[in-house]
PDB file of C-alpha atoms and ligand atoms in Angstrom:
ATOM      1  CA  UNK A   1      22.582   6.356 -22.979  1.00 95.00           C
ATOM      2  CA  UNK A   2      18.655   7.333 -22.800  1.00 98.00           C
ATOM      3  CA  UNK A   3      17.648  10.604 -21.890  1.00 98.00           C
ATOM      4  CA  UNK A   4      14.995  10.526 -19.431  1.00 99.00           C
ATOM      5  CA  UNK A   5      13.040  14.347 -18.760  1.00 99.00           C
ATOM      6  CA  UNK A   6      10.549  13.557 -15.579  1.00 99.00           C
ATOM      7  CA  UNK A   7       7.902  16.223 -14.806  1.00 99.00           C
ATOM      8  CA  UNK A   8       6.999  16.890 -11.227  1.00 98.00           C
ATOM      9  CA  UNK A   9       4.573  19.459  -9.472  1.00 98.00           C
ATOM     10  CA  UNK A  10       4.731  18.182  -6.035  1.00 98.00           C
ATOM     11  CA  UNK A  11       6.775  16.461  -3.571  1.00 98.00           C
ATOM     12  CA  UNK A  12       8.410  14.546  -5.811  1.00 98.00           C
ATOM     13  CA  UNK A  13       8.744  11.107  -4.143  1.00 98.00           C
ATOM     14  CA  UNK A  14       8.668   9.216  -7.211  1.00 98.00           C
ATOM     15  CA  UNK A  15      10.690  11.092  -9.194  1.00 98.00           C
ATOM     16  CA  UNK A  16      13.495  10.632  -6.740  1.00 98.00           C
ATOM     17  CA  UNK A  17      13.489   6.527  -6.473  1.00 98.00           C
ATOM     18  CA  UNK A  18      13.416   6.760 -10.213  1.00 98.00           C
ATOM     19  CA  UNK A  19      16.748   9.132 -10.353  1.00 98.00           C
ATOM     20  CA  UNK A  20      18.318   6.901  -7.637  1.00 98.00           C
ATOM     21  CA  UNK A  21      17.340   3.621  -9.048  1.00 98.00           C
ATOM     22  CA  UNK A  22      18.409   4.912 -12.296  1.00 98.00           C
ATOM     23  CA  UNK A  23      22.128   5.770 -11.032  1.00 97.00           C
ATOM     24  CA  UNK A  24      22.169   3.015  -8.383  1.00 98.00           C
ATOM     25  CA  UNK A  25      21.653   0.151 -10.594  1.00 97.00           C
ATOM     26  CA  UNK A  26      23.523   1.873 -13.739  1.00 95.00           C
ATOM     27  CA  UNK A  27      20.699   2.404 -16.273  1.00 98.00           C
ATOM     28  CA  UNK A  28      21.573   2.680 -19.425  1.00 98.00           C
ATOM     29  CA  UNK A  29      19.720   6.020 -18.727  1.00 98.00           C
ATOM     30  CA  UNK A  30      20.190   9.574 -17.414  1.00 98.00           C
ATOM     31  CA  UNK A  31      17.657  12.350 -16.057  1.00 98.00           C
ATOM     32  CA  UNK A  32      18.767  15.149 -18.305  1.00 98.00           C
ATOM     33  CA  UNK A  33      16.520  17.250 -16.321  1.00 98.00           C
ATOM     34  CA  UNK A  34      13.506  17.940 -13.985  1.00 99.00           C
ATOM     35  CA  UNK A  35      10.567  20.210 -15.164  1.00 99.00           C
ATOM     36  CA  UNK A  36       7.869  21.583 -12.555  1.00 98.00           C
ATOM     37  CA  UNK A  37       4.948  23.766 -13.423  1.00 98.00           C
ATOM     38  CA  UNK A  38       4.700  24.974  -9.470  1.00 98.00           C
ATOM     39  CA  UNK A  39       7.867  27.090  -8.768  1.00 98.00           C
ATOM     40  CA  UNK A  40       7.705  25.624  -5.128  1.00 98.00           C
ATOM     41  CA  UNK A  41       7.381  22.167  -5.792  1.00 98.00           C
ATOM     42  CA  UNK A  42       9.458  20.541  -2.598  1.00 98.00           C
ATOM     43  CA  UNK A  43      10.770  18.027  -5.629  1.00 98.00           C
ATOM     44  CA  UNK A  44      12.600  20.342  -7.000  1.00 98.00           C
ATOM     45  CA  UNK A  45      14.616  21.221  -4.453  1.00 98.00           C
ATOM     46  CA  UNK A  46      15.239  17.499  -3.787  1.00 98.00           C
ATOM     47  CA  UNK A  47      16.438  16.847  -6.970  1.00 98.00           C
ATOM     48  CA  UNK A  48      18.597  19.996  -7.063  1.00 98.00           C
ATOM     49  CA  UNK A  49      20.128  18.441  -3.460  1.00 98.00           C
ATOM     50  CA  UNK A  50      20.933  15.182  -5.654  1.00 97.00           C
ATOM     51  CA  UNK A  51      22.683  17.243  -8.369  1.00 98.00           C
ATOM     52  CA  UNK A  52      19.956  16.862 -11.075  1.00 98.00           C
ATOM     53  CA  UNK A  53      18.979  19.724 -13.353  1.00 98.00           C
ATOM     54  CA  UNK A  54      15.823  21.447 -12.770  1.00 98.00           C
ATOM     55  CA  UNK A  55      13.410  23.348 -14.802  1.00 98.00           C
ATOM     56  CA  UNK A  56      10.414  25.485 -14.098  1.00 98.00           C
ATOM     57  CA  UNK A  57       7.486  26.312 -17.085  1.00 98.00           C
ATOM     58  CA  UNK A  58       4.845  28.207 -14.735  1.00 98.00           C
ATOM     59  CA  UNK A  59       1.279  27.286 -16.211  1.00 98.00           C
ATOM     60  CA  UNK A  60      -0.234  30.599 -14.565  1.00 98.00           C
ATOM     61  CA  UNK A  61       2.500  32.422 -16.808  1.00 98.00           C
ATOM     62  CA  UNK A  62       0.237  30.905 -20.039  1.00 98.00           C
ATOM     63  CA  UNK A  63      -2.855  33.064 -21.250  1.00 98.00           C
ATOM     64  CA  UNK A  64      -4.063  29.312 -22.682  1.00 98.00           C
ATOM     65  CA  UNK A  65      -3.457  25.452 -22.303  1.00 98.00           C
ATOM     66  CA  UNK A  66      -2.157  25.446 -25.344  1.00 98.00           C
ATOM     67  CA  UNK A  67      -0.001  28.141 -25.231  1.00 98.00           C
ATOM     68  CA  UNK A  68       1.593  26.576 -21.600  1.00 98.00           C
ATOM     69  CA  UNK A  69       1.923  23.116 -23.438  1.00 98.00           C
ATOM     70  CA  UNK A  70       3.656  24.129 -26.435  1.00 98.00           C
ATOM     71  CA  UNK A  71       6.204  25.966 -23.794  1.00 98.00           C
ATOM     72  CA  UNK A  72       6.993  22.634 -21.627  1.00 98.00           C
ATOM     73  CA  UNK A  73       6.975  21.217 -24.926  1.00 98.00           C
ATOM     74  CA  UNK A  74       9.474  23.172 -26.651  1.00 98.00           C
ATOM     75  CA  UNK A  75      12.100  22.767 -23.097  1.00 98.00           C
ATOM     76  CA  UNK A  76      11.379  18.788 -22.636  1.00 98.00           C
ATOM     77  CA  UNK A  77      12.572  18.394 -26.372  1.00 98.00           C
ATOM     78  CA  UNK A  78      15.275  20.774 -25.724  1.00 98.00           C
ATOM     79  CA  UNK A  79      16.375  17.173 -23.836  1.00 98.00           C
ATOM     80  CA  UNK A  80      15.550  15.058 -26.759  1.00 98.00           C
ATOM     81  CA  UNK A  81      14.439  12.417 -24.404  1.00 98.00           C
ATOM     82  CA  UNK A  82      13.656   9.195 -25.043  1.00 98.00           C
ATOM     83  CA  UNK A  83      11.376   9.049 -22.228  1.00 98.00           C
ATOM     84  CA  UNK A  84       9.202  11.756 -20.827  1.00 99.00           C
ATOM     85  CA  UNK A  85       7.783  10.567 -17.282  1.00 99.00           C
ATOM     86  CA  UNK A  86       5.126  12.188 -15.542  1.00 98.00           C
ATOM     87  CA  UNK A  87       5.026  11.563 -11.759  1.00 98.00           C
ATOM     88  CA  UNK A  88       3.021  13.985  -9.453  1.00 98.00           C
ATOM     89  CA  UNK A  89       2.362  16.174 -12.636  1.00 98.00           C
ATOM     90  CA  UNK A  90      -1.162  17.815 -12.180  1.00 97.00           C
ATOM     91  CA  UNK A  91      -1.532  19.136 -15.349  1.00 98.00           C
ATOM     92  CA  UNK A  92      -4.270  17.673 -18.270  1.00 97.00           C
ATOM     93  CA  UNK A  93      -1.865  17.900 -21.376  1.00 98.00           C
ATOM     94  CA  UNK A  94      -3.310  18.655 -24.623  1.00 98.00           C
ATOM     95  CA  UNK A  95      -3.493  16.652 -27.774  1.00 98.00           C
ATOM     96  CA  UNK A  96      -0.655  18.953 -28.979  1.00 96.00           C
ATOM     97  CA  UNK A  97       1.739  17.973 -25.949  1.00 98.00           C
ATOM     98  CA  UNK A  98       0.834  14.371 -26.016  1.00 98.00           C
ATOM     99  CA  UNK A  99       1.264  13.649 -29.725  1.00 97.00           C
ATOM    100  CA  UNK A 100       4.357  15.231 -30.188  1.00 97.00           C
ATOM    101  CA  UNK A 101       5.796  12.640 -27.502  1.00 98.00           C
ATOM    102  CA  UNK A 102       3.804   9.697 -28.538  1.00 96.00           C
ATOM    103  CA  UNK A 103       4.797   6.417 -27.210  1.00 96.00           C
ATOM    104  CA  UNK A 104       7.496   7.976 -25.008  1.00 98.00           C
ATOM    105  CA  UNK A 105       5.060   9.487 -22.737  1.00 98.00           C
ATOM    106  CA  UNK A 106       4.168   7.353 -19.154  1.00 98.00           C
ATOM    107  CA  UNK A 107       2.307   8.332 -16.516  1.00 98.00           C
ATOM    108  CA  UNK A 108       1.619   7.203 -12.891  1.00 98.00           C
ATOM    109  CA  UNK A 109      -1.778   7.522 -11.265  1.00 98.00           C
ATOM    110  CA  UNK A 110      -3.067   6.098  -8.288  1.00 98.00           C
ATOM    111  CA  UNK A 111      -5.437   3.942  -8.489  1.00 98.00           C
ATOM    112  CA  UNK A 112      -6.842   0.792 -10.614  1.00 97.00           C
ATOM    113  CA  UNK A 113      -7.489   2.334 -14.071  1.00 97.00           C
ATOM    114  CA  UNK A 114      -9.972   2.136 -16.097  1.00 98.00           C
ATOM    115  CA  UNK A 115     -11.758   2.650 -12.141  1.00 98.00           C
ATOM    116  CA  UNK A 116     -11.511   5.940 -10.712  1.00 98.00           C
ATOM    117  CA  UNK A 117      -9.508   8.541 -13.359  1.00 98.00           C
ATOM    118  CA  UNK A 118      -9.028  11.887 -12.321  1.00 96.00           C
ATOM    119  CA  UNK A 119      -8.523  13.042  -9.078  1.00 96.00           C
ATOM    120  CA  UNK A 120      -8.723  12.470  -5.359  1.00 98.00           C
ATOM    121  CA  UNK A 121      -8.848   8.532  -6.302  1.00 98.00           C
ATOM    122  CA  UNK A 122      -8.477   7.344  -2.765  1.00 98.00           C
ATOM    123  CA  UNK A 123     -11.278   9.311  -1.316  1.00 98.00           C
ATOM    124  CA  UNK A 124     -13.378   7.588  -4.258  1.00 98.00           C
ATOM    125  CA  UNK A 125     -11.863   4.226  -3.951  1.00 98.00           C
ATOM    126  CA  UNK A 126     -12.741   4.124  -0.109  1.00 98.00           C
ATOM    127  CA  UNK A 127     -16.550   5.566  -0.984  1.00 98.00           C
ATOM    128  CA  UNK A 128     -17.128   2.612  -3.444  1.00 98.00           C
ATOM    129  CA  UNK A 129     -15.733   0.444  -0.968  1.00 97.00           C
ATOM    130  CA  UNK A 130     -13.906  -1.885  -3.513  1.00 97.00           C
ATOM    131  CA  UNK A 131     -11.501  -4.191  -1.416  1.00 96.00           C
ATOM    132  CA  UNK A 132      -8.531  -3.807  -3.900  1.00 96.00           C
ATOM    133  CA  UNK A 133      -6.661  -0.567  -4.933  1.00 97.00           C
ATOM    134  CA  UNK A 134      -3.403   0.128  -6.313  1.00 97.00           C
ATOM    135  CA  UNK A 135      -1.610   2.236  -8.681  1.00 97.00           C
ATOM    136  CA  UNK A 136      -1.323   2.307 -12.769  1.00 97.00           C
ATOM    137  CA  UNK A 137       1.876   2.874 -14.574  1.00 97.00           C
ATOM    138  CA  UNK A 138       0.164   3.854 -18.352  1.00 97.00           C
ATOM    139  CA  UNK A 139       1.283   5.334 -21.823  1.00 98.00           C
ATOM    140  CA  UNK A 140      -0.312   9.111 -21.585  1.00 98.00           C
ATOM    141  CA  UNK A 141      -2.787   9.871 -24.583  1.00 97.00           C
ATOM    142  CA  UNK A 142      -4.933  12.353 -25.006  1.00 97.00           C
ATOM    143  CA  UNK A 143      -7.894  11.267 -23.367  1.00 97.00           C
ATOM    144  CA  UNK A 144      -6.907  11.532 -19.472  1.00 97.00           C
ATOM    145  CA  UNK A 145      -6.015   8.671 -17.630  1.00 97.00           C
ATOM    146  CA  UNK A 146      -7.274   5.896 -20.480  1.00 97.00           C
ATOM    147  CA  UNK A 147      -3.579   4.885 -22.155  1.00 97.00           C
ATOM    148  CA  UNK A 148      -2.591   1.490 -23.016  1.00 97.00           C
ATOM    149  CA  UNK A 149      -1.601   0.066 -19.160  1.00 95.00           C
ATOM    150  CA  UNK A 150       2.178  -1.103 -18.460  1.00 95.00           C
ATOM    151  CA  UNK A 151       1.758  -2.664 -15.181  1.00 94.00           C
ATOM    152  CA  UNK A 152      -0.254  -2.382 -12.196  1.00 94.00           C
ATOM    153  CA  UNK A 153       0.432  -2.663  -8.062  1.00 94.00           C
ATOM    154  CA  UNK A 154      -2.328  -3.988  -6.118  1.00 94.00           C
ATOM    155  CA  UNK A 155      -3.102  -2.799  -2.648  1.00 95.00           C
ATOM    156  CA  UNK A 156      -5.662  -4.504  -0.530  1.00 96.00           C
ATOM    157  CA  UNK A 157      -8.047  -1.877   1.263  1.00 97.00           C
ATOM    158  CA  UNK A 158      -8.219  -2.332   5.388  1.00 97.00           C
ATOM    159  CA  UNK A 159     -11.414  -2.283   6.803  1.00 95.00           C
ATOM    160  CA  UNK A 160      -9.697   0.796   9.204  1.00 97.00           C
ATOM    161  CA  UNK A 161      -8.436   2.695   6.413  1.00 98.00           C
ATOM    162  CA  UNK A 162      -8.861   6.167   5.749  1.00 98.00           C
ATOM    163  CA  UNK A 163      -8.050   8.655   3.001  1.00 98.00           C
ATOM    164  CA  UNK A 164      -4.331   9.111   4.539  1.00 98.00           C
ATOM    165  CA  UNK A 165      -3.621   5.764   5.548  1.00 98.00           C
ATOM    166  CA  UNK A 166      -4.173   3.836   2.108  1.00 98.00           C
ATOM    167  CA  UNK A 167      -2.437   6.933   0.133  1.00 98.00           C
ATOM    168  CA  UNK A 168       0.398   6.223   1.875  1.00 98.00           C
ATOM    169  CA  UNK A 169       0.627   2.282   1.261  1.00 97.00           C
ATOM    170  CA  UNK A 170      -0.312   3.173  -2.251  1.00 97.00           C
ATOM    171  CA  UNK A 171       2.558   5.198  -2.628  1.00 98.00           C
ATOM    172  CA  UNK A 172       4.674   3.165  -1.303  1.00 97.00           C
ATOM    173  CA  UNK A 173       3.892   0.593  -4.169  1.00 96.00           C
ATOM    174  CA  UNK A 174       4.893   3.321  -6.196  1.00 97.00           C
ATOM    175  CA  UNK A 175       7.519   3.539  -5.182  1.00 97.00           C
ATOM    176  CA  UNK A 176       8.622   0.255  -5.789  1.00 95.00           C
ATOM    177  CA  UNK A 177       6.178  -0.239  -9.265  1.00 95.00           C
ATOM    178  CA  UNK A 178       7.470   3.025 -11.015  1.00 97.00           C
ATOM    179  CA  UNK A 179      11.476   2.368 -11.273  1.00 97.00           C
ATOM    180  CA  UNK A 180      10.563  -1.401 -12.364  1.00 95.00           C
ATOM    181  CA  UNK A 181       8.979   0.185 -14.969  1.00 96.00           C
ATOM    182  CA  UNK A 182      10.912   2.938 -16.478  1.00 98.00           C
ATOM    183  CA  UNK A 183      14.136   0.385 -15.722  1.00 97.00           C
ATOM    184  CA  UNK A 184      12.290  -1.716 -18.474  1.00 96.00           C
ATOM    185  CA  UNK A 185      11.557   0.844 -21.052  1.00 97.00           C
ATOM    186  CA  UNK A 186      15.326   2.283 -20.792  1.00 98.00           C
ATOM    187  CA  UNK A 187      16.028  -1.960 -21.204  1.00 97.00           C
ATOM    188  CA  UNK A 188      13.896  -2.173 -24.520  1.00 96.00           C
ATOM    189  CA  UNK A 189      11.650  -4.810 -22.155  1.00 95.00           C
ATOM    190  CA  UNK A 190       8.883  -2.736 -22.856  1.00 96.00           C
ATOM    191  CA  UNK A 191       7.115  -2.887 -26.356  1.00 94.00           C
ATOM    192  CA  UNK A 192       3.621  -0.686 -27.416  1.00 94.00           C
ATOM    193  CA  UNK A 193       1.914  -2.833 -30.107  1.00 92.00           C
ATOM    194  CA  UNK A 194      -1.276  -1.059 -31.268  1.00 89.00           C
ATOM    195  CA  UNK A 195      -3.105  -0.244 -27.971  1.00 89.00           C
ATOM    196  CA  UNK A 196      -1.618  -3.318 -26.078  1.00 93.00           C
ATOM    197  CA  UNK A 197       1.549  -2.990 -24.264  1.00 95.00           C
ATOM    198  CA  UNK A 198       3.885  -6.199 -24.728  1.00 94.00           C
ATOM    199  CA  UNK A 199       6.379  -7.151 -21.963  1.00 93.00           C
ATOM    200  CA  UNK A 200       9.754  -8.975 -22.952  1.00 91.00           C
ATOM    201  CA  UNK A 201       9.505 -12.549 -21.448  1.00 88.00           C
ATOM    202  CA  UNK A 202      12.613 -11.240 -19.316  1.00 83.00           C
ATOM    203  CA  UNK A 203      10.478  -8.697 -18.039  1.00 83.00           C
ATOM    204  CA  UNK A 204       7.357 -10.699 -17.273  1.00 82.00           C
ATOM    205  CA  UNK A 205       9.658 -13.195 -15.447  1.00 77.00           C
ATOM    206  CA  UNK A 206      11.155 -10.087 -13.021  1.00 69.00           C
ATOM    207  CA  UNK A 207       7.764  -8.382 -12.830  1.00 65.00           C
ATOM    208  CA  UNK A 208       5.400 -11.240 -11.485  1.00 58.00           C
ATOM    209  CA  UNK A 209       1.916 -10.361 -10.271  1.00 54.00           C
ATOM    210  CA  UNK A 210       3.328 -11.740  -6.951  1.00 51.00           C
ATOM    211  CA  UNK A 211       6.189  -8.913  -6.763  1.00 51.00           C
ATOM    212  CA  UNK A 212       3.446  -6.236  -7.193  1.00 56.00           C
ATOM    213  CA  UNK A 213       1.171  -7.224  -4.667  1.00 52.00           C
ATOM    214  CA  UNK A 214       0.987  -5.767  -1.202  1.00 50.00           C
ATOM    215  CA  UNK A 215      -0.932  -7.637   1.031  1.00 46.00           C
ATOM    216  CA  UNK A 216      -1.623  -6.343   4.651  1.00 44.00           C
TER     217      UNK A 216
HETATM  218  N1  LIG B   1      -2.674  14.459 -19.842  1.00 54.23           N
HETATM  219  C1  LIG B   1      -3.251  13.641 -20.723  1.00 54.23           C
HETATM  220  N2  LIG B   1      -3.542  14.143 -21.925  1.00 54.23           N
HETATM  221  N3  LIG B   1      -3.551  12.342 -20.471  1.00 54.23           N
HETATM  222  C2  LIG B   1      -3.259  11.840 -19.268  1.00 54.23           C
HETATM  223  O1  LIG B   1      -3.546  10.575 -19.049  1.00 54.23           O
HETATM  224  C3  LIG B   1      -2.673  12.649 -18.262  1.00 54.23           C
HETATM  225  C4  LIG B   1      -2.381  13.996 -18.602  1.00 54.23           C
HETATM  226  C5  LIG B   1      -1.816  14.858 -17.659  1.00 54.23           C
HETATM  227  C6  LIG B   1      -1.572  14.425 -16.384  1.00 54.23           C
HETATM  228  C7  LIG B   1      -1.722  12.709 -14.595  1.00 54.23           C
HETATM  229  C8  LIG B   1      -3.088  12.614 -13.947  1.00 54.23           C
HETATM  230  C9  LIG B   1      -3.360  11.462 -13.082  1.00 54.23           C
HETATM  231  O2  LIG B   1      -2.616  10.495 -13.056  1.00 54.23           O
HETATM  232  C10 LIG B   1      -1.886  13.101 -16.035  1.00 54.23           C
HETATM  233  C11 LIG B   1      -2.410  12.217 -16.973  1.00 54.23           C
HETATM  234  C12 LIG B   1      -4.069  16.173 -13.339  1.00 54.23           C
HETATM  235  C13 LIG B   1      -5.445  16.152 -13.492  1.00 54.23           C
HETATM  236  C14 LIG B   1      -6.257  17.421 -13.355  1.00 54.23           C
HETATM  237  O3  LIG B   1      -7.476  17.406 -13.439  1.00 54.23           O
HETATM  238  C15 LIG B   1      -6.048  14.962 -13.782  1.00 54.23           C
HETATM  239  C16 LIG B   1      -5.282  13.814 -13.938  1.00 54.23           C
HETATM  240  C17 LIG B   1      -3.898  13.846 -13.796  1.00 54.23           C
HETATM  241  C18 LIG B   1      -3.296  15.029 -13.488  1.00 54.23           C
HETATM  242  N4  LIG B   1      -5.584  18.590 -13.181  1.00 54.23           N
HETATM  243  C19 LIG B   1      -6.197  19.914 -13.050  1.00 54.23           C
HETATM  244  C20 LIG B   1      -6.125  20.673 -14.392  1.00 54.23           C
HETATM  245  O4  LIG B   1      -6.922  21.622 -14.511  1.00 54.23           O
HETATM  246  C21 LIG B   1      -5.442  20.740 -12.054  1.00 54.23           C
HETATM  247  C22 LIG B   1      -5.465  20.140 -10.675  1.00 54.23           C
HETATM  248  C23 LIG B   1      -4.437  20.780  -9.746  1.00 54.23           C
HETATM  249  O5  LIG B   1      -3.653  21.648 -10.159  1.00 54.23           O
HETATM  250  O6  LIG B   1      -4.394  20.337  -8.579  1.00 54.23           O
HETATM  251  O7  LIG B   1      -5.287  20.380 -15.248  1.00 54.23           O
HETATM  252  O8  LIG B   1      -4.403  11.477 -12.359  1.00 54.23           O
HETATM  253  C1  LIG B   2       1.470  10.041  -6.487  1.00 54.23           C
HETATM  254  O1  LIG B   2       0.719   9.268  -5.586  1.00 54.23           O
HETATM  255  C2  LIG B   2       0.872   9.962  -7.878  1.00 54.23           C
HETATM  256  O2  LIG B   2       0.321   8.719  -8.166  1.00 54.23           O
HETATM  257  C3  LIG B   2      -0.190  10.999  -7.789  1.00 54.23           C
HETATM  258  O3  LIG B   2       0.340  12.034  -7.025  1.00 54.23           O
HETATM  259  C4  LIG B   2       1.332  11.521  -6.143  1.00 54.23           C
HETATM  260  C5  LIG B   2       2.598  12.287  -6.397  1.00 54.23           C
HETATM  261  O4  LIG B   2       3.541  12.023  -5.413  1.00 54.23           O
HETATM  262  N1  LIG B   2      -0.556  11.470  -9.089  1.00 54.23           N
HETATM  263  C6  LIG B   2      -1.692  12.067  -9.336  1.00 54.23           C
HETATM  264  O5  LIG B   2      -2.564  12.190  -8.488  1.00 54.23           O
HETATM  265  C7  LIG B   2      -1.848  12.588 -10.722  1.00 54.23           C
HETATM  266  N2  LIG B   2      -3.114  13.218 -10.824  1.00 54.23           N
HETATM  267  P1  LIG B   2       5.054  12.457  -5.634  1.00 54.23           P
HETATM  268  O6  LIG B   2       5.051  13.909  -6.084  1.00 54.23           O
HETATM  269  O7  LIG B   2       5.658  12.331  -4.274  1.00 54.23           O
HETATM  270  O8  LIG B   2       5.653  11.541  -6.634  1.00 54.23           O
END
């Protein structure tokens, strides 16, 4: 059984599908526990209402970064996790976070990386006015948003949209995008080789660019 620690500071949308896909189609997994840096994150009440354990490392109770990091550090490892997931986490980690969980460190961010890292991506995507956007599922390293990719949903841009309307059919192919994935790294489908991320041919077969497309 793999120990999966997810770390939230939001609404927690994603973290949820993961903990029910994870216990409706029987991982080989379980969420030892939820960790939020905002006390009030609405996720954490959700995943208290669904029985998960819940965590809360306050970054404004940290004089430093580093001293915040090696805090959240110290409880995620109290999980010994085989998988640390980030999903809504606003937090840059430091090289001392993301080294000591090398490899088992994912992230989700929305939009097509290596194009528009950082924040308010949809604003940015809709300024350039590139007709594709999307969401990245990516191994965390140090330097923000740049880890080797693990799979990708596309989401064509509307002519009509705004800032609101594509967040919310990007997030829905999250929705969908980050459970494939994390059910594929608890499955061993999922291999890091150097910088390039190798999917198992099982994997590749389930995970077509067709299934992560969403077309109008
Ligand atoms: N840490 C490292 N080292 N590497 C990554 O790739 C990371 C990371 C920590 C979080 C998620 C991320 C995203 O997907 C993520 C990836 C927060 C910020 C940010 O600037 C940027 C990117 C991401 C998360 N946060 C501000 C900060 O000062 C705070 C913003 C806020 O609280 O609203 O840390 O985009
Ligand atoms: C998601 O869209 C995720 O991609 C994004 O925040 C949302 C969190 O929603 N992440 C970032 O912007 C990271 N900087 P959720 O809390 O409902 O999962």
């Amino acid at each position: 059984m793999k120990s999966l620690v997810i770390l939230i500071s939001g609404r927690g949308s994603n973290m949820l599908n993961i903990a029910r896909a994870c216990a409706e189609q029987q991982w080989p997994a379980r969420v030892s526990a939820v960790i939020s840096n905002e006390p009030e994150a609405a996720g954490l009440a959700a995943a208290r209402d669904m029985g998960l354990a819940i965590e809360v490392v306050e970054h404004r109770g940290y004089a430093t970064r580093e001293a915040f990091d090696s805090a959240l550090a110290g409880r995620v490892e109290a999980h010994a996790p085989d998988l640390v997931v980030l999903a809504g986490f606003m937090r840059v980690l430091g090289p001392g976070f993301v080294d000591r969980f090398a490899g088992r460190l994912i992230n989700i961010h929305p939009s097509l990386l290596p194009s528009f890292p950082g924040l308010r991506t949809h604003a940015r995507a809709l300024d350039a006015g590139v007709r594709v956007h999307g969401a990245t599922v990516h191994f965390v390293t140090p330097e923000l948003d740049a880890g080797p990719i693990i799979a990708q949903a596309v989401v064509p841009v509307r002519s009509d949209d705004d800032e609101a309307s594509l967040a919310t059919r990007v997030q829905a192919s999250e929705h969908v995008l980050y459970p494939a994935v994390v059910a594929g790294i608890v499955r061993d489908q999922v291999s890091l080789e150097g910088a390039r991320v190798r999917l198992s041919p099982q994997m590749r077969a389930a995970f077509g660019v067709s299934d992560i497309v969403y077309a109008d």
